[in-house]
Coordinates of C-alpha atoms in Angstrom, one line a residue:
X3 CA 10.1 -61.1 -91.6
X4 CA 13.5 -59.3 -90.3
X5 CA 15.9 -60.6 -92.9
X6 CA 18.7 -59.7 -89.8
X7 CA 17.5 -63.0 -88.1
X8 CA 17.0 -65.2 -90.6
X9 CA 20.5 -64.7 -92.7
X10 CA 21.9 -66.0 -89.0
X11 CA 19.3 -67.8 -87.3
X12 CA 19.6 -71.5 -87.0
X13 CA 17.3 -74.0 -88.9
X14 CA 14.5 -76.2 -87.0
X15 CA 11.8 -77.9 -88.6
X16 CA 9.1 -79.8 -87.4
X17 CA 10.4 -83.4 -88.1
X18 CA 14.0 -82.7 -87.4
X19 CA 16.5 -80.4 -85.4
X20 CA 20.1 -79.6 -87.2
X21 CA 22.6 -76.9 -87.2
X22 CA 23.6 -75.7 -90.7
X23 CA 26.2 -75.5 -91.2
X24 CA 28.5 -73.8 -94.4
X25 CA 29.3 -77.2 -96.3
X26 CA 25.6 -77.8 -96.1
X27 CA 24.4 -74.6 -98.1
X28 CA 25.2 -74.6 -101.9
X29 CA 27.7 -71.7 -102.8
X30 CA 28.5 -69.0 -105.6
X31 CA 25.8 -68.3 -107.5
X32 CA 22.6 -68.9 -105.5
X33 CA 18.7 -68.4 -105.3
X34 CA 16.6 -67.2 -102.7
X35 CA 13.1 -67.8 -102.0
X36 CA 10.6 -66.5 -99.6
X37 CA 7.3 -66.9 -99.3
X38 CA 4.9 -65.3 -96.9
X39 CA 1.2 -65.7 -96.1
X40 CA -0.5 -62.3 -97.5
X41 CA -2.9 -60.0 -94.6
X42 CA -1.2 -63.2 -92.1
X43 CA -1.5 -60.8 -89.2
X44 CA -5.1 -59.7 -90.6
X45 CA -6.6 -63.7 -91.2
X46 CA -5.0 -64.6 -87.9
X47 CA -7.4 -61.9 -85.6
X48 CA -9.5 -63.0 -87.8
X49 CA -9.4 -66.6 -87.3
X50 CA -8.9 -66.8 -83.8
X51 CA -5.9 -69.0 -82.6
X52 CA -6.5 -72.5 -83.1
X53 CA -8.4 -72.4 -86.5
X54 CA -5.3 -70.2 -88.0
X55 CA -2.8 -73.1 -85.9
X56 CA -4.7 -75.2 -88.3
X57 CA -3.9 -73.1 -91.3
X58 CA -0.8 -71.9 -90.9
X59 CA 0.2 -75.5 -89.9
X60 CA -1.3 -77.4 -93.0
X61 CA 0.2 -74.1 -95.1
X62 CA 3.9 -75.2 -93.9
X63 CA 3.4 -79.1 -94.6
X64 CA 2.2 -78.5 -98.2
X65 CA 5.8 -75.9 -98.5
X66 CA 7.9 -78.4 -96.9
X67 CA 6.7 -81.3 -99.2
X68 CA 7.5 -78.9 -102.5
X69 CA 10.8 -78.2 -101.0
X70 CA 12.0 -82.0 -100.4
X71 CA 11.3 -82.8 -104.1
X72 CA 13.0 -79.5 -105.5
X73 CA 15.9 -79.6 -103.3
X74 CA 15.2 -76.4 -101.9
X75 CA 17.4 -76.2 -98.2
X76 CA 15.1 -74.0 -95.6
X77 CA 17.3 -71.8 -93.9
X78 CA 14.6 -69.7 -91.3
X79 CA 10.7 -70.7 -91.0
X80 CA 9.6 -67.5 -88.9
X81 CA 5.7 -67.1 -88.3
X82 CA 4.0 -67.6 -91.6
X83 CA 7.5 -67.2 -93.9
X84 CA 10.1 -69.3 -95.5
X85 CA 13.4 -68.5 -96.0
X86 CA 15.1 -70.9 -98.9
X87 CA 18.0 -71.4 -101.2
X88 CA 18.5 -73.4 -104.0
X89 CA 21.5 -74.4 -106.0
X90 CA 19.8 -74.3 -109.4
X91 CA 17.3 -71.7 -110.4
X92 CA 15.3 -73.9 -112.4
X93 CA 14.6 -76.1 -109.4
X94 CA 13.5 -72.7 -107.5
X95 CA 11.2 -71.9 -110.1
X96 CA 9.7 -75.5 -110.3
X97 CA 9.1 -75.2 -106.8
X98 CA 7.5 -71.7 -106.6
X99 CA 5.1 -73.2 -109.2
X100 CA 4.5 -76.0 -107.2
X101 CA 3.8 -74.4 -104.0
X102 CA 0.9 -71.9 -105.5
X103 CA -0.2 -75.0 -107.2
X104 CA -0.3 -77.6 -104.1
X105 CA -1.7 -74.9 -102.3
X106 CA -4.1 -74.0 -104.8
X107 CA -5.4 -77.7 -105.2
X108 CA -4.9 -78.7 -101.8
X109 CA -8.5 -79.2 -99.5
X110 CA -8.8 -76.9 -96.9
X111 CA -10.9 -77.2 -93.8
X112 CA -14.0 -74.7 -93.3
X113 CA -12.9 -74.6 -89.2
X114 CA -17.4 -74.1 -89.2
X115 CA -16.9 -70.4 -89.3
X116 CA -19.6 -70.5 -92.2
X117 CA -16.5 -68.8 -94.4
X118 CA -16.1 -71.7 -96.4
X119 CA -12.9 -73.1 -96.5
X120 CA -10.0 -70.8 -95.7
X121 CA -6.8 -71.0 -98.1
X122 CA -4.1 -68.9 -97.3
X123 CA -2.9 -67.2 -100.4
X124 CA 0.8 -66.9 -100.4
X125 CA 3.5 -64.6 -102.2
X126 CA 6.6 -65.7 -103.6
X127 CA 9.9 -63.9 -104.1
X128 CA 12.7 -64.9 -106.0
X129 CA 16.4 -63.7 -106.5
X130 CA 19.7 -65.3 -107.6
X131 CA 23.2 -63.8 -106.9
X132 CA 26.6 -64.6 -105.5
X133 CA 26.5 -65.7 -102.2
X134 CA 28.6 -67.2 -99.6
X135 CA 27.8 -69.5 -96.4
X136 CA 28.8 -69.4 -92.9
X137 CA 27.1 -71.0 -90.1
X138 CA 23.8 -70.6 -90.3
X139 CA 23.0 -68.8 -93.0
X140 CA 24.4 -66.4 -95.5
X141 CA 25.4 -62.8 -95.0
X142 CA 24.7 -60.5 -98.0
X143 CA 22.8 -57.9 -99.5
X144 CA 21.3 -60.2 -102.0
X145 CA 18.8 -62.3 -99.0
X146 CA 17.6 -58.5 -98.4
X147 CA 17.1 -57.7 -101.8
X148 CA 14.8 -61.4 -102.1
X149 CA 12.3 -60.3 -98.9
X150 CA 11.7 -57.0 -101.0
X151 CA 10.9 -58.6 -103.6
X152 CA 8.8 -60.9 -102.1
X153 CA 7.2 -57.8 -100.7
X154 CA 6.2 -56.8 -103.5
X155 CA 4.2 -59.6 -104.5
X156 CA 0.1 -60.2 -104.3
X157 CA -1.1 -63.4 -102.6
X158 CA -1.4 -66.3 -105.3
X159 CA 2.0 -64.2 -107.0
X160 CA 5.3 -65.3 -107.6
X161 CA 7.9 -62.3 -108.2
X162 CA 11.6 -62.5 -109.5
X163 CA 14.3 -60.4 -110.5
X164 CA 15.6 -60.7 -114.0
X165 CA 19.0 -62.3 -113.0
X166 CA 17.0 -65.1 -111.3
X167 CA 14.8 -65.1 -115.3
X168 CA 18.0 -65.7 -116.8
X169 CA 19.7 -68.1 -114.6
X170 CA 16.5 -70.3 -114.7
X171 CA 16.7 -69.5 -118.6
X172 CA 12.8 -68.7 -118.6
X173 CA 11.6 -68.0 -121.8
X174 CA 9.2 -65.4 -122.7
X175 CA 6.2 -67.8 -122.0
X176 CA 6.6 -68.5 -118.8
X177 CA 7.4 -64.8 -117.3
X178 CA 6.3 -61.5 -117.5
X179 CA 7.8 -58.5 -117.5
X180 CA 7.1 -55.8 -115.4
X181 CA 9.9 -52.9 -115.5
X182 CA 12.0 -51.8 -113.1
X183 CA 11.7 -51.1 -109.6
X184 CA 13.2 -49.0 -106.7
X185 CA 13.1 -51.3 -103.5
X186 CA 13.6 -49.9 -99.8
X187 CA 17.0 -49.6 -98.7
X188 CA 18.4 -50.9 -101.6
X189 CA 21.0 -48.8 -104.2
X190 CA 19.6 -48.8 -107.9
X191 CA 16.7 -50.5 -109.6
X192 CA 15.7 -54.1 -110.1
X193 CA 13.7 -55.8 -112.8
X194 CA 10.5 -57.6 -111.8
X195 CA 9.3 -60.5 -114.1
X196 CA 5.8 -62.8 -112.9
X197 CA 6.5 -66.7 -113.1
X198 CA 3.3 -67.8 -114.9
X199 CA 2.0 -71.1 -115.5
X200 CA -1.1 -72.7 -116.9
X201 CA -3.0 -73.3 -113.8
X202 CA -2.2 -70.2 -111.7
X203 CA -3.6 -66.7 -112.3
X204 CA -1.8 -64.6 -114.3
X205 CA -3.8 -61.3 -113.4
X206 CA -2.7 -58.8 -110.7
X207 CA -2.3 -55.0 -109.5
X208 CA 0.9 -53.7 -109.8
X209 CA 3.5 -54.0 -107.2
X210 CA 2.6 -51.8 -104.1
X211 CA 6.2 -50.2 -104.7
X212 CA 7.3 -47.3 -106.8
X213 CA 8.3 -48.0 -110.4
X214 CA 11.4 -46.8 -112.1
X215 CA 10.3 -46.1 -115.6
X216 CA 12.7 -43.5 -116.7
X217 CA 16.1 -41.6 -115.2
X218 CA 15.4 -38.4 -117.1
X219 CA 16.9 -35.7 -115.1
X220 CA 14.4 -33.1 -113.9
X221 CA 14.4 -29.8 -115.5
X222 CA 15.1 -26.6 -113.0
X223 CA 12.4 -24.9 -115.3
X224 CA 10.3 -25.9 -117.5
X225 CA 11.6 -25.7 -121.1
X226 CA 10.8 -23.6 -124.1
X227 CA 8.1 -25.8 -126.1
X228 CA 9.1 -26.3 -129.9
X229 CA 6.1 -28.5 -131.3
X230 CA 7.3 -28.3 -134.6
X231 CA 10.8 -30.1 -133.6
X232 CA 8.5 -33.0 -131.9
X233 CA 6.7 -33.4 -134.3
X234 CA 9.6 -34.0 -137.0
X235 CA 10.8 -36.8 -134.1
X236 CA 7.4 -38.3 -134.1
X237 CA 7.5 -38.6 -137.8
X238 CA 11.0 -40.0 -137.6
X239 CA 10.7 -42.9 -134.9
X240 CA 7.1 -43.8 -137.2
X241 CA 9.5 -45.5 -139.5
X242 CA 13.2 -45.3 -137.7
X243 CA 14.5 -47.0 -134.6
X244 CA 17.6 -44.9 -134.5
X245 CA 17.0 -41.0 -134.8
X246 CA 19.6 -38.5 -134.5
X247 CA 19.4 -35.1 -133.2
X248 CA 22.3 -33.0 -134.7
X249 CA 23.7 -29.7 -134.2
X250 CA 26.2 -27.5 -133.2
X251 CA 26.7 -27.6 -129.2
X252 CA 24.1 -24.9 -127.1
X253 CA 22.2 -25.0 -130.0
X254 CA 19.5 -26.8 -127.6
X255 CA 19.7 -30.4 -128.5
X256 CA 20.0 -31.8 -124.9
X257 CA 16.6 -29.9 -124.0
X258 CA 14.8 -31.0 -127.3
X259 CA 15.3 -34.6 -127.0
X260 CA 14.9 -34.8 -123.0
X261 CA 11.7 -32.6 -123.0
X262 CA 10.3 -35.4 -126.1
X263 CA 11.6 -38.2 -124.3
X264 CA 9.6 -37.4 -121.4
X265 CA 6.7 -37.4 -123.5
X266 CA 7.0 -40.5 -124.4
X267 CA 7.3 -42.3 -121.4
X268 CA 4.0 -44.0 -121.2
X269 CA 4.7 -45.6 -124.7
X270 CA 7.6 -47.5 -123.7
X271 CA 6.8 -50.6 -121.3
X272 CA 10.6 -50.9 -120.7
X273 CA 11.1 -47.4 -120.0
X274 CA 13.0 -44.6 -121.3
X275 CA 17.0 -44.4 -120.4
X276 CA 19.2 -41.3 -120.4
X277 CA 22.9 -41.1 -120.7
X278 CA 25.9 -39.5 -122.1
X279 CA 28.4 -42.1 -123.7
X280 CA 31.6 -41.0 -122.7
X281 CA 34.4 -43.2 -123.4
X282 CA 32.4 -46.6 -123.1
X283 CA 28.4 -46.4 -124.2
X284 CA 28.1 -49.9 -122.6
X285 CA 29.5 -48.6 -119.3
X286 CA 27.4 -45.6 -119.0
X287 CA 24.2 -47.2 -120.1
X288 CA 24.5 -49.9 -117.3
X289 CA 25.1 -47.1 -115.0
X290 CA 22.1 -45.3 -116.5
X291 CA 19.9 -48.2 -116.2
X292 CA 20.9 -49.4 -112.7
X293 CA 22.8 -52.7 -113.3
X294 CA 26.0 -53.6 -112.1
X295 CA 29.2 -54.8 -115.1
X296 CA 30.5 -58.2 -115.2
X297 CA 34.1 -57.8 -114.7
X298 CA 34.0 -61.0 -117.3
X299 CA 32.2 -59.4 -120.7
X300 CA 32.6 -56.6 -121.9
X301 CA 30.0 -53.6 -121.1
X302 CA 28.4 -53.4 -123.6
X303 CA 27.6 -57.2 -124.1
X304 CA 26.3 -56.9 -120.5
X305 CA 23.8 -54.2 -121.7
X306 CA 22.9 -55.9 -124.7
X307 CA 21.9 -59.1 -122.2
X308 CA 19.8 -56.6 -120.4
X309 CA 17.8 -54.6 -123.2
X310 CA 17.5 -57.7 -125.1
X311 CA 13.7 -58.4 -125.8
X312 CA 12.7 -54.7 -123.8
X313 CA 10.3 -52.2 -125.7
X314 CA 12.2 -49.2 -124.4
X315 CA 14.1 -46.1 -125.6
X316 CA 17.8 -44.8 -125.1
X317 CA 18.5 -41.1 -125.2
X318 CA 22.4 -41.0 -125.9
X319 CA 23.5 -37.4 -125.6
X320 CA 26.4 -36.1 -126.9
X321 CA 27.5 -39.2 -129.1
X322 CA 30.1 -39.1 -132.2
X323 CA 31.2 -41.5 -134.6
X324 CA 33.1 -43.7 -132.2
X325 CA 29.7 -44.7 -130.1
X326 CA 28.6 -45.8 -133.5
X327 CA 29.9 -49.5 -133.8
X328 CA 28.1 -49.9 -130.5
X329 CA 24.3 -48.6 -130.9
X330 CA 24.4 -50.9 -134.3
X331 CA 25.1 -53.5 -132.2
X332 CA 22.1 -52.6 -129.3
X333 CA 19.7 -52.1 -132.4
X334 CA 20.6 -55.8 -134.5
X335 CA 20.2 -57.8 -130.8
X336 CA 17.6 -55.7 -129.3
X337 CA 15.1 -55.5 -131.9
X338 CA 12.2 -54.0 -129.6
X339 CA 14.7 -51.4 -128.8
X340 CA 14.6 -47.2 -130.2
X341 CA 17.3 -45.1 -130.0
X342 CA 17.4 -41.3 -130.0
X343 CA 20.6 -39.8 -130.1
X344 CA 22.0 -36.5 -130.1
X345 CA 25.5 -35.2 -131.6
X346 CA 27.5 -32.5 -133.9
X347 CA 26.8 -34.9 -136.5
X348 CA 25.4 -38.1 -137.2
X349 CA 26.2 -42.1 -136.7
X350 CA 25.4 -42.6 -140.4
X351 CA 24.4 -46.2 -139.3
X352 CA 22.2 -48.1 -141.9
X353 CA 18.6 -46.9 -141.1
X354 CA 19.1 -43.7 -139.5
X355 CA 16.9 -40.7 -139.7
X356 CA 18.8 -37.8 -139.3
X357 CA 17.0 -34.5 -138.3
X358 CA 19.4 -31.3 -137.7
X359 CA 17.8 -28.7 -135.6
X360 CA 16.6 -26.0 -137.9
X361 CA 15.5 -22.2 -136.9
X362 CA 13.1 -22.5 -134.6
X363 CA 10.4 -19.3 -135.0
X364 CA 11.1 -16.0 -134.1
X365 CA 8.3 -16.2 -130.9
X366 CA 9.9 -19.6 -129.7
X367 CA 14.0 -17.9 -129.8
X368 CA 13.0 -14.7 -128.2
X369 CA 10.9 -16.7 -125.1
X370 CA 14.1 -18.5 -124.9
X371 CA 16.4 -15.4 -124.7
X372 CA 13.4 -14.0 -122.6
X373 CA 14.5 -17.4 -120.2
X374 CA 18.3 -17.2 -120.4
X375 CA 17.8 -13.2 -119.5
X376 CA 15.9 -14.5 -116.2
X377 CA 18.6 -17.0 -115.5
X378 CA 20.8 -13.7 -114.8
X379 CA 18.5 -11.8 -113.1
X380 CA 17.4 -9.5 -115.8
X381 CA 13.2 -10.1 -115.7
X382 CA 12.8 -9.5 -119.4
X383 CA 9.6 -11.0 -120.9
X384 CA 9.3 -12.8 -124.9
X385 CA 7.8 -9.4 -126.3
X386 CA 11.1 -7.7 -124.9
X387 CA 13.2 -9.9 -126.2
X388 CA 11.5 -10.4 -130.0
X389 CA 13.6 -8.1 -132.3
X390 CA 16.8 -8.9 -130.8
X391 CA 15.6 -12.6 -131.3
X392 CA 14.3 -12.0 -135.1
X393 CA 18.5 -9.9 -135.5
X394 CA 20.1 -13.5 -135.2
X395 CA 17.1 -15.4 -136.7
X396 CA 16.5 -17.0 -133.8
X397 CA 19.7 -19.2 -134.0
X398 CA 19.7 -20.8 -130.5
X399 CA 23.6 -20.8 -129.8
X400 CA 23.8 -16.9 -130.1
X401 CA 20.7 -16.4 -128.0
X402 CA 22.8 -17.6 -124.6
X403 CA 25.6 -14.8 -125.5
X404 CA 23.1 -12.3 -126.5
X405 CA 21.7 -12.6 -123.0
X406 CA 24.9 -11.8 -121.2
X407 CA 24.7 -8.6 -123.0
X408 CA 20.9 -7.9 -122.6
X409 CA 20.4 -8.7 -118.8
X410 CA 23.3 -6.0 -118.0
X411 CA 21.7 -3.3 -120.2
X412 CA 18.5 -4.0 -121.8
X413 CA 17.1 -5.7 -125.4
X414 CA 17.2 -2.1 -126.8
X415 CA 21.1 -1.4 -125.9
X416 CA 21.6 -5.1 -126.8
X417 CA 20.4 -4.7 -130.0
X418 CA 21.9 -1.4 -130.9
X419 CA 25.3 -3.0 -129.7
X420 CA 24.2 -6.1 -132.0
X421 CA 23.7 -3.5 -134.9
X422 CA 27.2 -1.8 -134.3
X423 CA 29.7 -4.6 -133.8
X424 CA 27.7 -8.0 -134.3
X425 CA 31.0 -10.5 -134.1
X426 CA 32.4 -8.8 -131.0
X427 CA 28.7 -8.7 -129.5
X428 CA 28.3 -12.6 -130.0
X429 CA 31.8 -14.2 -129.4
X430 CA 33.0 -11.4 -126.2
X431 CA 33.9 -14.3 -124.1
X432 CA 35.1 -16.9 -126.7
X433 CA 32.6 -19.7 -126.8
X434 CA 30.4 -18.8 -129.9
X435 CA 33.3 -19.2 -132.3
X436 CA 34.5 -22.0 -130.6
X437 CA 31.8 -24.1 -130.6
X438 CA 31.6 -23.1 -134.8
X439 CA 35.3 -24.0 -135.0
X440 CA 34.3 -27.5 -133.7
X441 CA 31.6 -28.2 -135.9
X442 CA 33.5 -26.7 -138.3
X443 CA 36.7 -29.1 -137.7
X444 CA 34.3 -32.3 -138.4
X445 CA 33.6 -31.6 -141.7
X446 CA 35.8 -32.1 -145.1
X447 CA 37.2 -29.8 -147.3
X448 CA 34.7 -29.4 -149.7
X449 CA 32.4 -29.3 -147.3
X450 CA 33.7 -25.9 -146.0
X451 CA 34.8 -24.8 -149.4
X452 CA 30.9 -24.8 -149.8
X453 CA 30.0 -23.3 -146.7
X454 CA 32.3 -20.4 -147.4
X455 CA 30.7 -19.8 -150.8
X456 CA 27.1 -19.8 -149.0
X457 CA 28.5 -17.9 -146.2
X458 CA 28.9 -14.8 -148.6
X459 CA 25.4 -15.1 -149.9
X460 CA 22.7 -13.6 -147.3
X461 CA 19.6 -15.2 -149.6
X462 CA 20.8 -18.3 -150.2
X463 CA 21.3 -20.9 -153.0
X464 CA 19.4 -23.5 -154.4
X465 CA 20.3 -27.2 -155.1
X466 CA 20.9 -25.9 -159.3
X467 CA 23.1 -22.9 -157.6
X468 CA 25.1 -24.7 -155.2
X469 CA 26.4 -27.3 -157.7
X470 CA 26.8 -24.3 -160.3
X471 CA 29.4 -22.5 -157.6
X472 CA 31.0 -25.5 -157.2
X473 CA 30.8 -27.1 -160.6
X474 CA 34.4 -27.9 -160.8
X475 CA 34.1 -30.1 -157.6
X476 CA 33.3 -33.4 -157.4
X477 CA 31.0 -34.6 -154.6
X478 CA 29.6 -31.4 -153.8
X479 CA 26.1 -32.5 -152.8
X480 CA 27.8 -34.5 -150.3
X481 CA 29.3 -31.5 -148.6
X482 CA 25.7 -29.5 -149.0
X483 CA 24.6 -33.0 -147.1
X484 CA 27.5 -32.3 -144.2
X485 CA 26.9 -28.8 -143.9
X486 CA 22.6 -29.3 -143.4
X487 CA 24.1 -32.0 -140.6
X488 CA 25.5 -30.5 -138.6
X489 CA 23.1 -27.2 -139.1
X490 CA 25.6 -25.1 -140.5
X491 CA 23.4 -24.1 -143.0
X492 CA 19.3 -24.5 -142.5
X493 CA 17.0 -25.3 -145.5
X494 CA 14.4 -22.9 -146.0
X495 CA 11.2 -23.7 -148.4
X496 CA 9.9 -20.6 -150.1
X497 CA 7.0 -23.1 -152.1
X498 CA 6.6 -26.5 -152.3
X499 CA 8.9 -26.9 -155.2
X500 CA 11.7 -24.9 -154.2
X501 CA 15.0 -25.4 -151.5
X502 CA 17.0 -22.4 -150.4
X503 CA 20.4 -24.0 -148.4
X504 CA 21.2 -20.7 -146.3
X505 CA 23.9 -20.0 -143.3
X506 CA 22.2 -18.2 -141.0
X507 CA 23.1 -14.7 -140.2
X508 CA 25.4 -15.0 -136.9
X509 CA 28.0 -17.7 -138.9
X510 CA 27.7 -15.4 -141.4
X511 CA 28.5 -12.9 -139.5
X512 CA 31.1 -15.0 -138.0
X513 CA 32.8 -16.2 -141.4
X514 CA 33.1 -13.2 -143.6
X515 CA 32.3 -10.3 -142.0
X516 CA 29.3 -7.7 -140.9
X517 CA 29.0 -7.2 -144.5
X518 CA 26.0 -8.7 -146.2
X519 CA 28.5 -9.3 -149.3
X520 CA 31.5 -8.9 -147.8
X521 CA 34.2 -11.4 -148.7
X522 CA 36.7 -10.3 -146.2
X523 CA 37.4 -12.8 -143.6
X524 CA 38.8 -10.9 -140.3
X525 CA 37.9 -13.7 -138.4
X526 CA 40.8 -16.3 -138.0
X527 CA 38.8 -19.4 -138.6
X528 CA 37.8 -18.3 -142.1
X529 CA 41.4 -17.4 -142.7
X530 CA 41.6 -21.2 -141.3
X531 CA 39.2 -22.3 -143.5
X532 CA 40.3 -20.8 -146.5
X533 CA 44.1 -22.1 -145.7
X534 CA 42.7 -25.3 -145.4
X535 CA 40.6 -25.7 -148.3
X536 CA 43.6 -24.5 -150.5
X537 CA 45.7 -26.7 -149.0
X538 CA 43.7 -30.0 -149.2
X539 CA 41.7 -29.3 -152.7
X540 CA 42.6 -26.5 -154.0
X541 CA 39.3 -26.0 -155.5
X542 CA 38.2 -22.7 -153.9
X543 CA 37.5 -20.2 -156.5
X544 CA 39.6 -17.3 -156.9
X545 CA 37.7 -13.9 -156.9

């Protein structure tokens, strides 16, 4: 049916001829209906022309009855399709019940085709939205988005969007869910629920249209796999709903937990939803998932009302403290609902699993250097790239400067340059230290007291030898708890029984100097650090 005609068209019916006019048509918030009869064009060669007449004829009367006692108003009856609105989505639902149902139920004639009889079997779509009469009909977007809908649908089917599920205030036992959709033409996604009822079938295919089951942006190439990292995430979400990611930034958290997410697509029935929070996580995450705000609630409310019963996953990147108050509100009203979220350091919400990205293997960082080297036009391979990999164990946000250096010379020169002036090598255009002066800024003083005192130790400290550095200062397995957080300093497990809490080589490098022991501090954010730590605790230990 072209939707163009019938939003203008005037109204006729079989027992009586009328304009409509606007004061006729119910206003504001609105449902659609239409129905159509499915293969119509397909039964009708079929048929011949008076025995589908017959049909099609008995088809409308049954409609037309339903409609009367539901006060549905037709607005367009074109060929084998009705065009409806109601005032109250409740009353549309009854109806599209009781139209499969009389039609169902209904005797219908065997024309002595030796078919037995012929029942049509007729699709319903259903949308409500604001919408506004003038003669004839109604012009908006929302009568097009109801005949896609109704598109979609199998014969014997009734379809709705989910604002039509909640203004009918349809409880879980009488819909179904079926995820989100992209329909022709139309900007964004909609949600498709099935009507059921007890004497209807309940069984179908999917929709003949394409499914919108996650927004994960594609990757230009296909990233570095780190099993190991998915596998801690698997663990984590067996007994989390909220799991963060943390670490400082380019240290690759954005590629781990897109590349997992996509994984788990198929284990999500409400898809998988990617955004970055910004200044309002409500906002964005309405954005992300396709729906429009209500200029009345606040966003966030608006994407509660959406996510609320949905077995689906969020993938917040780049999120700090301030998003916090928010997902604890998505997880207590959605309680079907996983988050996975990705930061400098973590919500510390009740129930999180926190999992800071750790080293990854020496053969994973240099096929990532191997990749960053191709990204500027130096054709390097993994094995090329290993010992200048192994030189900054592997720690992912000095790979992206090491490869400036490497695809204008080669690993070899690279590394000798590494070897000669390591700081200089790493930070030549500013970004390495800055993105350790941030992660550094987040955390308290005691917390980079300790992390200076690690710093000058190339082998580490145990649990026993951290608290023995800083014995005189209270809380200081909290600040070993910051520093792991936010992957300043990686836990290492020689055996089973033991815990080595190391910074690895490049902050090292970074913090106190080329100097495996050195406790010089050229670098102006350890002079930072140190001023601060005297300033604010005056704990530091005086060598």
């Amino acid at each position: 049916m072209d939707t163009t005609t019938a939003i203008t068209a005037p109204h006729t019916t079989q027992t009586a001829h009328r304009t409509l006019t606007a004061d006729l048509l119910p206003a504001g918030d609105v449902t659609f209906m239409f129905t159509d009869i499915e293969g119509s064009t397909r039964l009708a060669s079929g048929l011949g022309a008076e025995p589908y007449r017959i049909v099609l004829h008995r088809h409308r009367a049954l409609i037309r009855e339903v409609l009367r006692t539901h006060q549905g108003t037709e607005i367009e009856t074109e060929g084998d399709s009705f065009f409806v609105v109601f005032a109250d989505a409740a009353d549309a639902a009854g109806a599209a019940v009781e139209i499969q149902a009389a039609l169902r139920r209904a005797p219908w004639p065997d024309l002595g085709l030796e078919r037995g009889p012929i029942r049509p079997r007729v699709r319903v779509g259903l949308h409500t939205g604001e919408a506004w009469p003038s003669a004839g009909g109604y012009a908006t977007p929302e009568v097009h988005r109801t005949a896609r809908i109704c598109a979609a649908a199998h014969g014997d089917q009734i379809l709705g969007s989910a604002q039509f599920a909640s203004a009918a205030c349809l409880g879980p036992q009488r819909l179904e869910r079926l995820g989100y959709f992209e329909l022709r033409g139309l900007p964004g996604t909609t949600e498709l629920v099935q009507l059921t009822a007890p004497d209807l079938p309940a069984e179908f295919p999917p929709p003949p249209i394409r499914p919108l089951r996650h927004n994960l942006p594609a990757d230009l190439k296909p990233p570095v796999e780190r099993p190991g990292e998915h596998r801690e995430l698997d663990r984590a979400f067996a007994g989390h709903r909220l799991v963060t990611v943390t670490g400082l930034d380019g240290c690759g958290k954005t590629t781990l937990v897109r590349a997992w997410a996509r994984g788990r697509v198929p284990l999500h029935p409400d898809g998988v939803w990617y955004c970055r929070p910004g200044d309002d996580l409500g906002a964005s995450l309405l954005e992300a998932i396709g729906k429009r705000p209500d200029q009345l609630r606040h966003p966030i409310e608006t994407a509660v009302d959406h996510l609320r019963g949905r077995e689906a996953l969020l993938v917040l990147d780049d999120v700090d403290r301030s998003h916090a108050w928010a997902v604890e509100k998505l997880l207590r009203e959605c309680h079907r609902l996983n988050v996975l979220a990705a930061g400098i350091r973590p919500l510390e919400l009740p129930g999180e699993a926190k999992r800071a990205l750790q080293l990854p293997p020496v053969e994973v960082a240099a096929a990532m250097l191997a990749g960053f080297c191709e990204e500027r036009g130096a054709a390097w391979s993994a094995a090329d790239c290993r010992a200048l990999a192994a030189a900054v164990e592997g720690f992912v946000p000095a790979l992206r400067p090491l490869a400036d250096v490497t695809a204008f010379s080669s690993p070899a020169a690279a590394l000798r340059r590494l070897r000669e002036h390591p700081v200089a090598t790493l930070d030549s255009a500013g970004g390495f230290q800055a993105a350790v002066d941030e992660a550094v800024g987040l955390i308290s003083g005691p917390a980079q007291a300790v992390l200076l005192e690690l710093a000058a130790r190339g082998g580490g400290a145990t649990v026993d030898e951290v608290l023995d550095l800083c014995r005189q200062r209270d809380g200081s397995l909290e600040a070993l708890v910051e520093l792991v957080d936010v992957a300043l300093v990686v836990i290492e497990r020689p055996t089973m029984e033991q815990a080595l809490y190391r910074v690895p080589r490049p902050l090292r490098w970074l913090l106190c100097g080329p100097g495996a022991e050195s406790r010089q501090l050229p670098v102006s954010l350890a002079r930072r650090l140190v001023n601060a730590v005297k300033a604010e605790t005056g704990l530091v230990k005086s060598r």
